[in-house]
Amino acid sequence: MLEQYFPILLFIFVGLGLGVLLLSLGSMLAPNRPDPEKLSPYECGFEAFEDARMKFDVRYYLVAILFILFDLEIAFLFPWAVVLGEIGTFGFVSMMIFIAILVIGFVYEWKKGALEWD
């Protein structure tokens, strides 16, 4: 019975071993020349001048949430498009209702100025 699990165990060990090998080779062979430009903050776009718990503008989070929302919409559209021939008119109408609700929400956010970045 345990022989059936040997390929999975071997796959895990080979994957872990290859990952460790490549990471250690990269750290040993890659040049390490840090300078102030490389070490500067780049994710938020400005120098850290206050406490790490400083408040960010709410628009930053709103844009992130909107990105996740429309990214998930695309994740639903691809499988729907693949099986559209099988689900027929009911599937088409339900997806159009789903997209209409998302478009109404998008237009609402647009009209409220949530996408404007001053």
mmCIF file of C-alpha atoms in Angstrom:
data_model
loop_
_atom_site.group_PDB
_atom_site.id
_atom_site.type_symbol
_atom_site.label_atom_id
_atom_site.label_comp_id
_atom_site.label_asym_id
_atom_site.label_seq_id
_atom_site.Cartn_x
_atom_site.Cartn_y
_atom_site.Cartn_z
ATOM 1 C CA MET A 1 0.000 0.000 0.000
ATOM 2 C CA LEU A 2 2.761 2.479 0.853
ATOM 3 C CA GLU A 3 4.454 1.804 -2.494
ATOM 4 C CA GLN A 4 1.717 3.848 -4.157
ATOM 5 C CA TYR A 5 2.829 6.959 -2.256
ATOM 6 C CA PHE A 6 6.518 6.605 -3.133
ATOM 7 C CA PRO A 7 6.307 8.673 -6.373
ATOM 8 C CA ILE A 8 4.658 11.529 -4.475
ATOM 9 C CA LEU A 9 7.291 11.396 -1.735
ATOM 10 C CA LEU A 10 10.059 11.261 -4.330
ATOM 11 C CA PHE A 11 8.543 14.246 -6.163
ATOM 12 C CA ILE A 12 8.456 16.264 -2.917
ATOM 13 C CA PHE A 13 12.071 15.423 -2.051
ATOM 14 C CA VAL A 14 13.347 16.183 -5.539
ATOM 15 C CA GLY A 15 11.453 19.493 -5.594
ATOM 16 C CA LEU A 16 12.731 20.547 -2.178
ATOM 17 C CA GLY A 17 16.266 19.451 -3.007
ATOM 18 C CA LEU A 18 16.274 21.297 -6.315
ATOM 19 C CA GLY A 19 14.887 24.424 -4.657
ATOM 20 C CA VAL A 20 17.539 24.388 -1.932
ATOM 21 C CA LEU A 21 20.277 23.686 -4.476
ATOM 22 C CA LEU A 22 19.266 26.536 -6.783
ATOM 23 C CA LEU A 23 18.856 29.026 -3.926
ATOM 24 C CA SER A 24 22.252 28.184 -2.456
ATOM 25 C CA LEU A 25 23.942 28.317 -5.879
ATOM 26 C CA GLY A 26 22.380 31.716 -6.507
ATOM 27 C CA SER A 27 23.533 33.105 -3.171
ATOM 28 C CA MET A 28 27.083 31.768 -3.658
ATOM 29 C CA LEU A 29 27.580 32.763 -7.299
ATOM 30 C CA ALA A 30 25.605 35.998 -7.612
ATOM 31 C CA PRO A 31 27.422 39.294 -7.091
ATOM 32 C CA ASN A 32 26.454 41.152 -3.926
ATOM 33 C CA ARG A 33 27.101 44.890 -4.339
ATOM 34 C CA PRO A 34 24.491 46.803 -2.325
ATOM 35 C CA ASP A 35 24.319 50.563 -2.739
ATOM 36 C CA PRO A 36 21.904 53.215 -1.451
ATOM 37 C CA GLU A 37 19.867 53.090 -4.669
ATOM 38 C CA LYS A 38 19.250 49.349 -4.372
ATOM 39 C CA LEU A 39 18.456 49.545 -0.673
ATOM 40 C CA SER A 40 15.959 52.399 -1.021
ATOM 41 C CA PRO A 41 12.247 51.697 -0.473
ATOM 42 C CA TYR A 42 10.339 51.104 -3.686
ATOM 43 C CA GLU A 43 6.987 49.545 -2.860
ATOM 44 C CA CYS A 44 5.140 52.543 -1.468
ATOM 45 C CA GLY A 45 6.905 55.212 -3.513
ATOM 46 C CA PHE A 46 8.226 57.419 -0.709
ATOM 47 C CA GLU A 47 10.910 57.308 1.960
ATOM 48 C CA ALA A 48 9.961 55.893 5.321
ATOM 49 C CA PHE A 49 10.045 58.947 7.552
ATOM 50 C CA GLU A 50 7.621 57.997 10.304
ATOM 51 C CA ASP A 51 6.553 55.021 12.335
ATOM 52 C CA ALA A 52 5.776 51.808 10.456
ATOM 53 C CA ARG A 53 2.194 52.079 11.708
ATOM 54 C CA MET A 54 1.501 55.354 9.913
ATOM 55 C CA LYS A 55 -1.835 55.783 8.172
ATOM 56 C CA PHE A 56 -2.094 55.420 4.408
ATOM 57 C CA ASP A 57 -4.573 57.144 2.182
ATOM 58 C CA VAL A 58 -7.755 55.088 1.838
ATOM 59 C CA ARG A 59 -7.539 55.348 -1.963
ATOM 60 C CA TYR A 60 -4.518 53.045 -1.883
ATOM 61 C CA TYR A 61 -6.632 50.288 -0.327
ATOM 62 C CA LEU A 62 -9.601 51.054 -2.556
ATOM 63 C CA VAL A 63 -7.546 50.592 -5.706
ATOM 64 C CA ALA A 64 -6.193 47.305 -4.324
ATOM 65 C CA ILE A 65 -9.695 46.040 -3.529
ATOM 66 C CA LEU A 66 -10.978 47.054 -6.960
ATOM 67 C CA PHE A 67 -8.065 45.246 -8.585
ATOM 68 C CA ILE A 68 -8.876 42.061 -6.663
ATOM 69 C CA LEU A 69 -12.562 42.390 -7.542
ATOM 70 C CA PHE A 70 -12.004 42.687 -11.286
ATOM 71 C CA ASP A 71 -9.245 40.075 -11.211
ATOM 72 C CA LEU A 72 -11.726 37.613 -9.705
ATOM 73 C CA GLU A 73 -14.249 38.569 -12.359
ATOM 74 C CA ILE A 74 -11.808 37.406 -15.021
ATOM 75 C CA ALA A 75 -11.235 34.199 -13.054
ATOM 76 C CA PHE A 76 -14.970 33.484 -13.382
ATOM 77 C CA LEU A 77 -15.144 34.440 -17.056
ATOM 78 C CA PHE A 78 -12.623 31.908 -18.374
ATOM 79 C CA PRO A 79 -14.339 28.737 -17.078
ATOM 80 C CA TRP A 80 -17.706 30.184 -18.079
ATOM 81 C CA ALA A 81 -16.473 30.739 -21.632
ATOM 82 C CA VAL A 82 -15.180 27.168 -21.836
ATOM 83 C CA VAL A 83 -18.511 25.573 -20.861
ATOM 84 C CA LEU A 84 -20.818 28.131 -22.480
ATOM 85 C CA GLY A 85 -21.996 25.617 -25.091
ATOM 86 C CA GLU A 86 -23.022 23.153 -22.377
ATOM 87 C CA ILE A 87 -24.795 25.522 -19.991
ATOM 88 C CA GLY A 88 -26.887 27.197 -22.665
ATOM 89 C CA THR A 89 -29.077 30.257 -22.356
ATOM 90 C CA PHE A 90 -29.490 30.056 -18.580
ATOM 91 C CA GLY A 91 -25.715 30.196 -18.075
ATOM 92 C CA PHE A 92 -25.383 33.059 -20.522
ATOM 93 C CA VAL A 93 -28.123 35.130 -18.873
ATOM 94 C CA SER A 94 -26.784 34.511 -15.368
ATOM 95 C CA MET A 95 -23.283 35.599 -16.394
ATOM 96 C CA MET A 96 -24.677 38.720 -18.062
ATOM 97 C CA ILE A 97 -26.478 39.575 -14.797
ATOM 98 C CA PHE A 98 -23.204 39.031 -12.902
ATOM 99 C CA ILE A 99 -21.290 41.266 -15.317
ATOM 100 C CA ALA A 100 -24.045 43.907 -15.217
ATOM 101 C CA ILE A 101 -23.818 44.074 -11.416
ATOM 102 C CA LEU A 102 -20.041 44.496 -11.667
ATOM 103 C CA VAL A 103 -20.370 47.175 -14.338
ATOM 104 C CA ILE A 104 -22.906 49.081 -12.218
ATOM 105 C CA GLY A 105 -20.474 48.932 -9.291
ATOM 106 C CA PHE A 106 -17.615 50.083 -11.513
ATOM 107 C CA VAL A 107 -19.606 53.029 -12.868
ATOM 108 C CA TYR A 108 -20.620 53.958 -9.313
ATOM 109 C CA GLU A 109 -16.977 53.954 -8.167
ATOM 110 C CA TRP A 110 -15.990 55.951 -11.237
ATOM 111 C CA LYS A 111 -18.697 58.590 -10.647
ATOM 112 C CA LYS A 112 -17.753 58.858 -6.952
ATOM 113 C CA GLY A 113 -14.155 59.632 -7.978
ATOM 114 C CA ALA A 114 -12.648 56.556 -6.353
ATOM 115 C CA LEU A 115 -10.417 55.971 -9.365
ATOM 116 C CA GLU A 116 -9.010 59.506 -9.417
ATOM 117 C CA TRP A 117 -5.504 59.769 -8.051
ATOM 118 C CA ASP A 118 -4.539 63.370 -7.289
#
